Amino acid sequence: MANFKTLDDLPQDLTGQVGLVRVDLNLPMQDGRASDVTRVEAVKPTILELADRGAKVLLLAHFGRPGGERHSTMSTSVVQGDLERVLGREVMFVSEVGGPVVRQSLGIFRPGDIGLLDNVRFWPGEEANDRAFAQTIAENADFYVNDAFSAAHRAHASTEALAHLLPAYAGRAMEAELRALDAALGNPERPVAAVVGGAKVSTKLDVLQHLVARVQHLVIGGGMANTFLAARGVAVGKSLCEHDLATTANRIMDEADHAGCTVHLPYDVVVAKEFAPNPPSLRTVNVHEVASDEMILDVGPQAVEALGDVLKTCRTLVWNGPLGAFETPPFDAATVALARTAAALTQDGSLTSVAGGGDTVAALAHADVTQDFTYISTAGGAFLEWMEGRELPGVAALMR
Ligand code: ADP
Ligand code: MG
């Protein structure tokens, strides 16, 4: 495991010390209220732990894309109420991120008080990763905690520069995420299976490329499977398919072959002539029997059962992308079935299961396995970049 400091490396008693905590408060809003507070729940343990250890806690976050200018609608004060509700504590709003206003506010803070700084993207220095700007934030604090893995793929002042200006620590959510990702791909127990699905190969080329050299089983599902099947000469009818990527798909399969990675493509599929809930034209067929006016919309039941057997031989699973068009029944069947197999194996203790991706999180919630996987990342872009094997600046800055 790469080396990073956690809250355990801070003195137990933090009375009066000022801790800057980078959090993700970019909550989805509806009628002036957050429609989902998962991101606040995620950072709650770090915030309360630091406050309870006596620190003065300053929360630093972005909200929307104000482009380096103040926009009152994008002030972090919009989520102050949601924050207070989830934390169960009073949160004081501070309309700046650095300088004398923050200094004066800190003067009236007591140990354990929590402050919310304004949207760090109001200042152009944030996205420019400007060191002088970061210094104006750092000078009011004693230490820096990053608890926003979801923002770690960006080299911004609040995710990168600050980590070099103050003693830097991973918060509890960041710590859990890094450990889970390490267990899934960094330093996994073998054999490792990867499930990659979703709509298109073109959005996940780098992911596939990175995985073939690292996993023993690569399961390809979703619309992407059609591109691979077509590359092998299978007629996929009207399916979503990137025919121009045939060469790329074949190259990836060759690379997998050389690396000793078995690629699993479906051999039965669920097809329909129209994309609608429970369409009358619904059929389950062998991949070689897809008619020219049909679309492949899910992996078939026999293939799913075989994939379940593959997972039974594996110790680690990393999953990104649904196996079918899961939003529309019955094309959720394969995703739900394989997710439940993975969940059961995880609960039995034979499998470490890590998943991530916007639609994947929704699909696994739909399968009702969110609690049963080892870890489900809600980080979106950062999760995908990590699956591509890229170094995340916000994580790298913590590794010293
Ligand atoms: P994630 O957000 O988890 O990374 P993607 O965005 O890559 O996942 O892909 C999810 C989308 O892929 C879903 O909207 C799903 O309906 C679609 N999809 C999966 N299988 C198919 C298919 N066979 N045909 C068309 N769309 C599909
Ligand atoms: Mg998506």
Short mmCIF file of C-alpha atoms and ligand atoms in Angstrom, two decimals:
data_model
loop_
_atom_site.label_atom_id
_atom_site.label_comp_id
_atom_site.label_asym_id
_atom_site.label_seq_id
_atom_site.Cartn_x
_atom_site.Cartn_y
_atom_site.Cartn_z
CA MET A 1 0.00 0.00 0.00
CA ALA A 2 1.33 3.37 -0.90
CA ASN A 3 2.09 5.54 2.06
CA PHE A 4 -0.22 8.26 3.20
CA LYS A 5 -0.97 9.75 6.60
CA THR A 6 -4.35 9.46 8.23
CA LEU A 7 -6.07 11.13 11.17
CA ASP A 8 -4.33 8.52 13.34
CA ASP A 9 -1.04 10.32 12.63
CA LEU A 10 -2.31 13.58 14.14
CA PRO A 11 -1.94 14.20 17.89
CA GLN A 12 -4.96 12.83 19.73
CA ASP A 13 -5.60 16.21 21.36
CA LEU A 14 -6.08 18.86 18.69
CA THR A 15 -7.46 21.53 20.99
CA GLY A 16 -7.39 24.89 19.25
CA GLN A 17 -5.60 23.67 16.14
CA VAL A 18 -7.13 24.74 12.85
CA GLY A 19 -7.77 21.93 10.39
CA LEU A 20 -8.69 22.63 6.77
CA VAL A 21 -10.79 19.79 5.44
CA ARG A 22 -11.35 19.45 1.68
CA VAL A 23 -14.77 17.87 1.27
CA ASP A 24 -17.16 17.21 -1.62
CA LEU A 25 -20.33 19.24 -1.07
CA ASN A 26 -21.30 19.36 -4.72
CA LEU A 27 -24.76 18.04 -3.87
CA PRO A 28 -27.53 17.57 -6.42
CA MET A 29 -30.09 20.31 -5.66
CA GLN A 30 -33.85 20.45 -6.06
CA ASP A 31 -35.94 23.48 -5.02
CA GLY A 32 -33.11 24.93 -2.93
CA ARG A 33 -32.53 21.73 -1.01
CA ALA A 34 -30.14 18.84 -1.55
CA SER A 35 -31.94 15.89 -3.14
CA ASP A 36 -29.20 13.51 -2.04
CA VAL A 37 -26.88 14.00 0.96
CA THR A 38 -24.73 10.87 0.47
CA ARG A 39 -21.65 13.05 0.05
CA VAL A 40 -22.23 14.75 3.40
CA GLU A 41 -22.81 11.40 5.10
CA ALA A 42 -19.47 10.29 3.66
CA VAL A 43 -17.44 13.11 5.23
CA LYS A 44 -19.37 13.27 8.50
CA PRO A 45 -17.06 10.88 10.42
CA THR A 46 -13.96 12.94 9.58
CA ILE A 47 -15.58 16.27 10.48
CA LEU A 48 -17.02 15.07 13.78
CA GLU A 49 -13.85 13.23 14.77
CA LEU A 50 -11.70 16.33 14.27
CA ALA A 51 -14.23 18.54 16.05
CA ASP A 52 -14.49 16.11 18.94
CA ARG A 53 -10.70 16.00 19.22
CA GLY A 54 -10.85 19.78 19.77
CA ALA A 55 -9.87 21.13 16.37
CA LYS A 56 -11.42 24.19 14.80
CA VAL A 57 -12.65 22.66 11.57
CA LEU A 58 -12.79 24.67 8.34
CA LEU A 59 -14.59 22.97 5.46
CA LEU A 60 -13.29 23.74 1.99
CA ALA A 61 -15.29 22.75 -1.08
CA HIS A 62 -16.39 23.67 -4.57
CA PHE A 63 -19.99 23.99 -5.67
CA GLY A 64 -20.92 24.05 -9.35
CA ARG A 65 -18.80 25.74 -11.99
CA PRO A 66 -18.66 29.49 -11.24
CA GLY A 67 -15.52 29.85 -13.40
CA GLY A 68 -13.40 31.93 -11.04
CA GLU A 69 -16.06 34.53 -10.17
CA ARG A 70 -18.49 35.04 -7.32
CA HIS A 71 -22.05 33.90 -8.10
CA SER A 72 -24.42 34.10 -5.15
CA THR A 73 -26.41 31.10 -6.43
CA MET A 74 -23.28 28.99 -6.23
CA SER A 75 -22.26 29.95 -2.71
CA THR A 76 -21.61 26.97 -0.46
CA SER A 77 -24.01 28.67 1.99
CA VAL A 78 -26.74 27.03 -0.13
CA VAL A 79 -25.87 23.68 1.49
CA GLN A 80 -25.20 25.03 5.00
CA GLY A 81 -28.62 23.83 6.22
CA ASP A 82 -28.20 20.35 4.76
CA LEU A 83 -24.77 20.16 6.33
CA GLU A 84 -26.09 21.13 9.77
CA ARG A 85 -28.94 18.65 9.48
CA VAL A 86 -26.68 15.71 8.58
CA LEU A 87 -23.90 16.61 11.01
CA GLY A 88 -26.30 17.43 13.82
CA ARG A 89 -24.09 20.42 14.66
CA GLU A 90 -24.11 24.14 14.07
CA VAL A 91 -21.99 25.17 11.08
CA MET A 92 -20.78 28.76 10.73
CA PHE A 93 -20.57 30.15 7.22
CA VAL A 94 -17.48 32.22 6.32
CA SER A 95 -17.77 34.16 3.07
CA GLU A 96 -14.11 33.82 2.05
CA VAL A 97 -11.52 31.02 1.86
CA GLY A 98 -8.43 32.93 3.03
CA GLY A 99 -7.19 36.24 4.36
CA PRO A 100 -8.34 38.45 7.27
CA VAL A 101 -12.06 37.53 7.16
CA VAL A 102 -11.21 33.90 7.85
CA ARG A 103 -8.61 34.91 10.47
CA GLN A 104 -11.18 37.06 12.32
CA SER A 105 -13.78 34.30 12.21
CA LEU A 106 -11.30 31.85 13.68
CA GLY A 107 -10.70 34.33 16.50
CA ILE A 108 -14.24 33.78 17.76
CA PHE A 109 -14.31 30.00 17.08
CA ARG A 110 -14.07 27.72 20.09
CA PRO A 111 -12.36 24.29 19.92
CA GLY A 112 -14.73 21.88 18.18
CA ASP A 113 -16.47 24.58 16.14
CA ILE A 114 -17.14 23.91 12.48
CA GLY A 115 -16.92 26.55 9.75
CA LEU A 116 -17.92 26.39 6.10
CA LEU A 117 -15.76 28.42 3.73
CA ASP A 118 -17.28 29.78 0.54
CA ASN A 119 -16.99 28.13 -2.87
CA VAL A 120 -13.27 27.80 -3.56
CA ARG A 121 -13.96 28.03 -7.32
CA PHE A 122 -14.99 31.69 -6.90
CA TRP A 123 -11.25 32.37 -7.12
CA PRO A 124 -9.38 31.69 -10.39
CA GLY A 125 -6.38 30.46 -8.40
CA GLU A 126 -8.29 27.32 -7.49
CA GLU A 127 -8.51 25.71 -10.92
CA ALA A 128 -5.12 27.16 -11.88
CA ASN A 129 -3.64 25.26 -8.92
CA ASP A 130 -1.99 28.56 -7.97
CA ARG A 131 0.46 28.24 -5.15
CA ALA A 132 0.14 31.86 -3.95
CA PHE A 133 -3.65 31.47 -3.76
CA ALA A 134 -3.25 28.20 -1.85
CA GLN A 135 -0.89 30.02 0.53
CA THR A 136 -3.61 32.54 1.43
CA ILE A 137 -5.78 29.59 2.50
CA ALA A 138 -2.98 27.68 4.22
CA GLU A 139 -1.79 30.57 6.39
CA ASN A 140 -4.87 30.38 8.61
CA ALA A 141 -4.54 26.65 9.28
CA ASP A 142 -2.29 24.17 11.07
CA PHE A 143 -3.02 21.06 9.03
CA TYR A 144 -4.83 19.90 5.89
CA VAL A 145 -7.12 16.92 5.47
CA ASN A 146 -8.38 15.71 2.10
CA ASP A 147 -11.61 13.74 2.36
CA ALA A 148 -12.79 14.27 -1.21
CA PHE A 149 -11.60 11.38 -3.37
CA SER A 150 -14.17 12.42 -5.97
CA ALA A 151 -12.22 15.66 -6.58
CA ALA A 152 -8.79 14.02 -6.46
CA HIS A 153 -8.46 13.62 -10.23
CA ARG A 154 -8.14 17.39 -10.53
CA ALA A 155 -4.91 19.22 -9.78
CA HIS A 156 -6.48 22.26 -8.14
CA ALA A 157 -5.24 24.46 -5.29
CA SER A 158 -7.61 22.86 -2.79
CA THR A 159 -6.75 19.30 -3.83
CA GLU A 160 -3.08 19.55 -4.76
CA ALA A 161 -1.16 22.73 -3.88
CA LEU A 162 -2.51 22.88 -0.32
CA ALA A 163 -1.26 19.37 0.42
CA HIS A 164 2.28 20.66 -0.09
CA LEU A 165 1.88 23.76 2.07
CA LEU A 166 0.56 22.11 5.24
CA PRO A 167 1.00 18.75 6.93
CA ALA A 168 -1.44 16.66 4.88
CA TYR A 169 -3.64 13.75 5.89
CA ALA A 170 -6.26 11.53 4.28
CA GLY A 171 -9.66 11.83 5.96
CA ARG A 172 -11.62 8.73 6.92
CA ALA A 173 -13.61 8.56 3.66
CA MET A 174 -10.48 9.06 1.55
CA GLU A 175 -8.65 6.46 3.63
CA ALA A 176 -11.44 3.89 3.12
CA GLU A 177 -11.58 4.60 -0.60
CA LEU A 178 -7.82 4.28 -1.07
CA ARG A 179 -7.69 1.04 0.87
CA ALA A 180 -10.60 -0.43 -1.10
CA LEU A 181 -9.09 0.56 -4.43
CA ASP A 182 -5.75 -0.86 -3.39
CA ALA A 183 -7.42 -4.15 -2.45
CA ALA A 184 -9.19 -4.22 -5.81
CA LEU A 185 -6.41 -3.41 -8.26
CA GLY A 186 -3.30 -2.08 -6.53
CA ASN A 187 -2.47 -5.14 -4.53
CA PRO A 188 -5.34 -7.58 -5.01
CA GLU A 189 -5.75 -11.17 -4.02
CA ARG A 190 -5.85 -13.31 -7.16
CA PRO A 191 -7.58 -14.39 -9.25
CA VAL A 192 -9.08 -11.01 -10.08
CA ALA A 193 -12.17 -10.57 -12.26
CA ALA A 194 -13.16 -7.28 -13.84
CA VAL A 195 -16.64 -6.63 -15.14
CA VAL A 196 -16.76 -3.79 -17.64
CA GLY A 197 -20.09 -2.84 -19.14
CA GLY A 198 -21.96 0.27 -20.12
CA ALA A 199 -22.88 1.83 -23.37
CA LYS A 200 -19.72 2.36 -25.38
CA VAL A 201 -16.23 0.99 -25.82
CA SER A 202 -14.94 4.41 -26.85
CA THR A 203 -15.47 5.88 -23.35
CA LYS A 204 -13.66 2.98 -21.69
CA LEU A 205 -10.76 2.11 -23.98
CA ASP A 206 -8.15 3.13 -21.43
CA VAL A 207 -9.94 1.15 -18.72
CA LEU A 208 -9.92 -2.02 -20.84
CA GLN A 209 -6.31 -1.45 -21.82
CA HIS A 210 -5.25 -1.09 -18.20
CA LEU A 211 -7.27 -4.07 -16.99
CA VAL A 212 -6.15 -6.72 -19.48
CA ALA A 213 -2.65 -6.62 -18.05
CA ARG A 214 -3.86 -6.85 -14.46
CA VAL A 215 -6.81 -9.18 -14.16
CA GLN A 216 -7.24 -12.88 -14.89
CA HIS A 217 -10.84 -12.57 -16.10
CA LEU A 218 -12.29 -9.70 -18.08
CA VAL A 219 -16.07 -9.82 -18.42
CA ILE A 220 -17.36 -7.51 -21.14
CA GLY A 221 -21.06 -6.72 -21.11
CA GLY A 222 -23.44 -3.93 -22.02
CA GLY A 223 -23.35 -2.16 -25.34
CA MET A 224 -19.58 -2.59 -25.37
CA ALA A 225 -19.94 -6.35 -25.74
CA ASN A 226 -21.67 -5.77 -29.09
CA THR A 227 -18.59 -4.02 -30.45
CA PHE A 228 -16.42 -6.95 -29.38
CA LEU A 229 -18.86 -9.52 -30.78
CA ALA A 230 -19.06 -7.64 -34.08
CA ALA A 231 -15.26 -7.50 -34.21
CA ARG A 232 -15.30 -11.31 -34.01
CA GLY A 233 -17.66 -11.50 -36.96
CA VAL A 234 -20.95 -11.88 -35.10
CA ALA A 235 -23.92 -10.13 -36.73
CA VAL A 236 -25.39 -7.84 -34.05
CA GLY A 237 -28.34 -6.44 -36.03
CA LYS A 238 -29.45 -2.99 -34.91
CA SER A 239 -27.59 -3.16 -31.57
CA LEU A 240 -25.67 -0.21 -30.23
CA CYS A 241 -22.27 -1.00 -31.71
CA GLU A 242 -19.11 0.91 -32.63
CA HIS A 243 -18.17 -0.91 -35.84
CA ASP A 244 -15.24 1.44 -36.44
CA LEU A 245 -13.58 0.11 -33.27
CA ALA A 246 -13.31 -3.48 -34.54
CA THR A 247 -9.53 -3.29 -34.88
CA THR A 248 -9.18 -1.82 -31.41
CA ALA A 249 -11.42 -4.49 -29.92
CA ASN A 250 -9.42 -7.24 -31.59
CA ARG A 251 -6.18 -5.69 -30.37
CA ILE A 252 -7.49 -5.63 -26.79
CA MET A 253 -8.47 -9.30 -27.08
CA ASP A 254 -4.98 -10.15 -28.40
CA GLU A 255 -3.35 -8.26 -25.54
CA ALA A 256 -5.53 -10.12 -23.07
CA ASP A 257 -4.48 -13.39 -24.67
CA HIS A 258 -0.79 -12.54 -24.26
CA ALA A 259 -1.27 -11.45 -20.66
CA GLY A 260 -3.12 -14.63 -19.72
CA CYS A 261 -6.40 -12.79 -19.20
CA THR A 262 -9.55 -14.63 -20.27
CA VAL A 263 -12.07 -12.36 -21.99
CA HIS A 264 -15.69 -13.38 -21.41
CA LEU A 265 -18.23 -12.31 -24.01
CA PRO A 266 -21.88 -13.37 -23.76
CA TYR A 267 -22.93 -16.42 -25.77
CA ASP A 268 -26.61 -15.90 -25.20
CA VAL A 269 -28.28 -12.50 -25.25
CA VAL A 270 -31.66 -10.85 -24.72
CA VAL A 271 -32.90 -9.07 -27.84
CA ALA A 272 -35.89 -7.02 -28.96
CA LYS A 273 -37.00 -5.16 -32.06
CA GLU A 274 -37.97 -2.07 -30.08
CA PHE A 275 -36.38 -0.56 -27.01
CA ALA A 276 -39.30 -0.37 -24.56
CA PRO A 277 -40.32 -1.99 -21.28
CA ASN A 278 -41.23 -5.68 -21.76
CA PRO A 279 -41.60 -5.40 -25.56
CA PRO A 280 -43.64 -8.09 -27.38
CA SER A 281 -40.64 -8.89 -29.59
CA LEU A 282 -38.50 -9.94 -26.61
CA ARG A 283 -36.37 -13.08 -27.19
CA THR A 284 -33.44 -14.81 -25.59
CA VAL A 285 -31.13 -16.22 -28.27
CA ASN A 286 -27.66 -17.49 -28.98
CA VAL A 287 -25.42 -14.58 -30.12
CA HIS A 288 -25.29 -16.15 -33.59
CA GLU A 289 -29.07 -15.91 -33.98
CA VAL A 290 -29.62 -12.17 -33.68
CA ALA A 291 -31.84 -11.01 -36.55
CA SER A 292 -30.95 -7.96 -38.62
CA ASP A 293 -33.84 -5.94 -37.12
CA GLU A 294 -33.08 -6.85 -33.49
CA MET A 295 -31.07 -5.14 -30.76
CA ILE A 296 -29.02 -6.84 -28.04
CA LEU A 297 -30.15 -5.22 -24.79
CA ASP A 298 -28.88 -7.60 -22.12
CA VAL A 299 -26.62 -10.56 -21.46
CA GLY A 300 -28.52 -13.86 -21.50
CA PRO A 301 -29.28 -16.10 -18.50
CA GLN A 302 -26.89 -18.91 -19.47
CA ALA A 303 -23.98 -16.53 -19.83
CA VAL A 304 -24.83 -14.94 -16.49
CA GLU A 305 -24.82 -18.31 -14.80
CA ALA A 306 -21.42 -19.09 -16.29
CA LEU A 307 -20.13 -15.69 -15.14
CA GLY A 308 -21.34 -16.46 -11.64
CA ASP A 309 -19.26 -19.64 -11.77
CA VAL A 310 -16.23 -17.60 -12.81
CA LEU A 311 -16.73 -15.28 -9.83
CA LYS A 312 -16.83 -18.31 -7.53
CA THR A 313 -13.23 -19.09 -8.55
CA CYS A 314 -12.07 -15.49 -7.96
CA ARG A 315 -10.92 -13.67 -4.85
CA THR A 316 -11.37 -10.12 -6.12
CA LEU A 317 -13.91 -8.35 -8.32
CA VAL A 318 -13.79 -4.85 -9.73
CA TRP A 319 -16.93 -3.72 -11.58
CA ASN A 320 -17.71 -0.73 -13.75
CA GLY A 321 -20.68 -0.52 -16.08
CA PRO A 322 -24.02 -2.38 -16.18
CA LEU A 323 -24.34 -5.58 -18.24
CA GLY A 324 -27.50 -4.40 -19.97
CA ALA A 325 -29.86 -1.47 -20.46
CA PHE A 326 -30.83 -1.91 -16.80
CA GLU A 327 -33.12 1.14 -16.58
CA THR A 328 -35.71 -0.65 -18.71
CA PRO A 329 -37.15 -4.00 -17.60
CA PRO A 330 -36.40 -6.82 -18.21
CA PHE A 331 -32.96 -5.69 -19.43
CA ASP A 332 -31.83 -5.32 -15.83
CA ALA A 333 -31.92 -9.10 -15.28
CA ALA A 334 -28.26 -9.94 -15.98
CA THR A 335 -26.90 -7.02 -13.98
CA VAL A 336 -29.15 -7.83 -11.03
CA ALA A 337 -28.37 -11.57 -11.12
CA LEU A 338 -24.59 -11.15 -11.33
CA ALA A 339 -24.63 -8.38 -8.71
CA ARG A 340 -26.50 -10.69 -6.31
CA THR A 341 -24.04 -13.53 -6.91
CA ALA A 342 -21.15 -11.16 -6.21
CA ALA A 343 -22.90 -9.85 -3.10
CA ALA A 344 -23.48 -13.39 -1.77
CA LEU A 345 -19.85 -14.38 -2.39
CA THR A 346 -18.72 -11.20 -0.63
CA GLN A 347 -20.91 -11.96 2.37
CA ASP A 348 -19.52 -15.53 2.43
CA GLY A 349 -16.04 -14.03 2.69
CA SER A 350 -14.69 -15.52 -0.55
CA LEU A 351 -14.73 -12.34 -2.63
CA THR A 352 -13.59 -8.74 -2.23
CA SER A 353 -15.95 -6.71 -4.41
CA VAL A 354 -15.35 -3.09 -5.43
CA ALA A 355 -17.52 -1.18 -7.87
CA GLY A 356 -17.93 2.36 -9.13
CA GLY A 357 -19.34 4.59 -11.87
CA GLY A 358 -22.43 6.77 -11.99
CA ASP A 359 -24.80 4.30 -13.65
CA THR A 360 -23.12 1.35 -11.94
CA VAL A 361 -23.92 2.78 -8.51
CA ALA A 362 -27.55 3.19 -9.60
CA ALA A 363 -27.67 -0.32 -11.08
CA LEU A 364 -26.24 -1.92 -7.93
CA ALA A 365 -28.67 0.05 -5.78
CA HIS A 366 -31.47 -1.23 -8.03
CA ALA A 367 -30.17 -4.78 -7.40
CA ASP A 368 -30.28 -3.97 -3.69
CA VAL A 369 -26.66 -5.00 -3.04
CA THR A 370 -25.20 -1.66 -1.95
CA GLN A 371 -24.66 -2.86 1.61
CA ASP A 372 -23.27 -6.25 0.57
CA PHE A 373 -20.39 -5.23 -1.68
CA THR A 374 -17.05 -4.61 0.01
CA TYR A 375 -16.95 -1.06 -1.35
CA ILE A 376 -18.93 1.01 -3.82
CA SER A 377 -17.28 4.20 -4.97
CA THR A 378 -19.51 7.17 -5.76
CA ALA A 379 -16.57 9.14 -7.13
CA GLY A 380 -17.49 9.07 -10.84
CA GLY A 381 -14.69 10.69 -12.83
CA ALA A 382 -12.01 10.01 -10.24
CA PHE A 383 -13.01 6.34 -10.06
CA LEU A 384 -12.80 5.94 -13.84
CA GLU A 385 -9.41 7.65 -14.00
CA TRP A 386 -8.20 5.33 -11.30
CA MET A 387 -9.51 2.35 -13.32
CA GLU A 388 -7.49 3.68 -16.23
CA GLY A 389 -4.38 3.41 -14.08
CA ARG A 390 -3.82 7.15 -13.99
CA GLU A 391 -2.15 8.91 -11.11
CA LEU A 392 -4.67 11.15 -9.33
CA PRO A 393 -2.99 14.48 -8.37
CA GLY A 394 -4.98 14.82 -5.16
CA VAL A 395 -3.96 11.34 -4.05
CA ALA A 396 -0.34 11.67 -5.20
CA ALA A 397 -0.01 14.84 -3.12
CA LEU A 398 -0.90 12.85 0.00
CA MET A 399 1.73 10.21 -0.72
CA ARG A 400 4.93 11.42 0.79
P1 ADP B 1 -21.11 4.08 -15.68
O1 ADP B 1 -21.81 5.40 -15.53
O2 ADP B 1 -21.36 3.17 -14.54
O3 ADP B 1 -19.64 4.24 -15.98
P2 ADP B 1 -21.86 3.88 -18.46
O4 ADP B 1 -22.25 5.30 -18.46
O5 ADP B 1 -20.65 3.50 -19.23
O6 ADP B 1 -21.75 3.32 -16.97
O7 ADP B 1 -23.03 3.01 -19.11
C1 ADP B 1 -24.32 2.92 -18.59
C2 ADP B 1 -25.36 2.88 -19.67
O8 ADP B 1 -25.15 1.81 -20.60
C3 ADP B 1 -26.73 2.65 -19.11
O9 ADP B 1 -27.51 3.80 -19.34
C4 ADP B 1 -27.27 1.45 -19.88
O10 ADP B 1 -28.63 1.58 -20.26
C5 ADP B 1 -26.39 1.42 -21.09
N1 ADP B 1 -26.35 0.08 -21.70
C6 ADP B 1 -25.93 -1.06 -21.14
N2 ADP B 1 -26.09 -2.10 -21.97
C7 ADP B 1 -26.61 -1.62 -23.11
C8 ADP B 1 -26.99 -2.20 -24.37
N3 ADP B 1 -26.85 -3.53 -24.61
N4 ADP B 1 -27.51 -1.38 -25.31
C9 ADP B 1 -27.64 -0.06 -25.06
N5 ADP B 1 -27.29 0.55 -23.90
C10 ADP B 1 -26.78 -0.22 -22.94
MG MG B 2 -22.54 6.80 -17.01
#
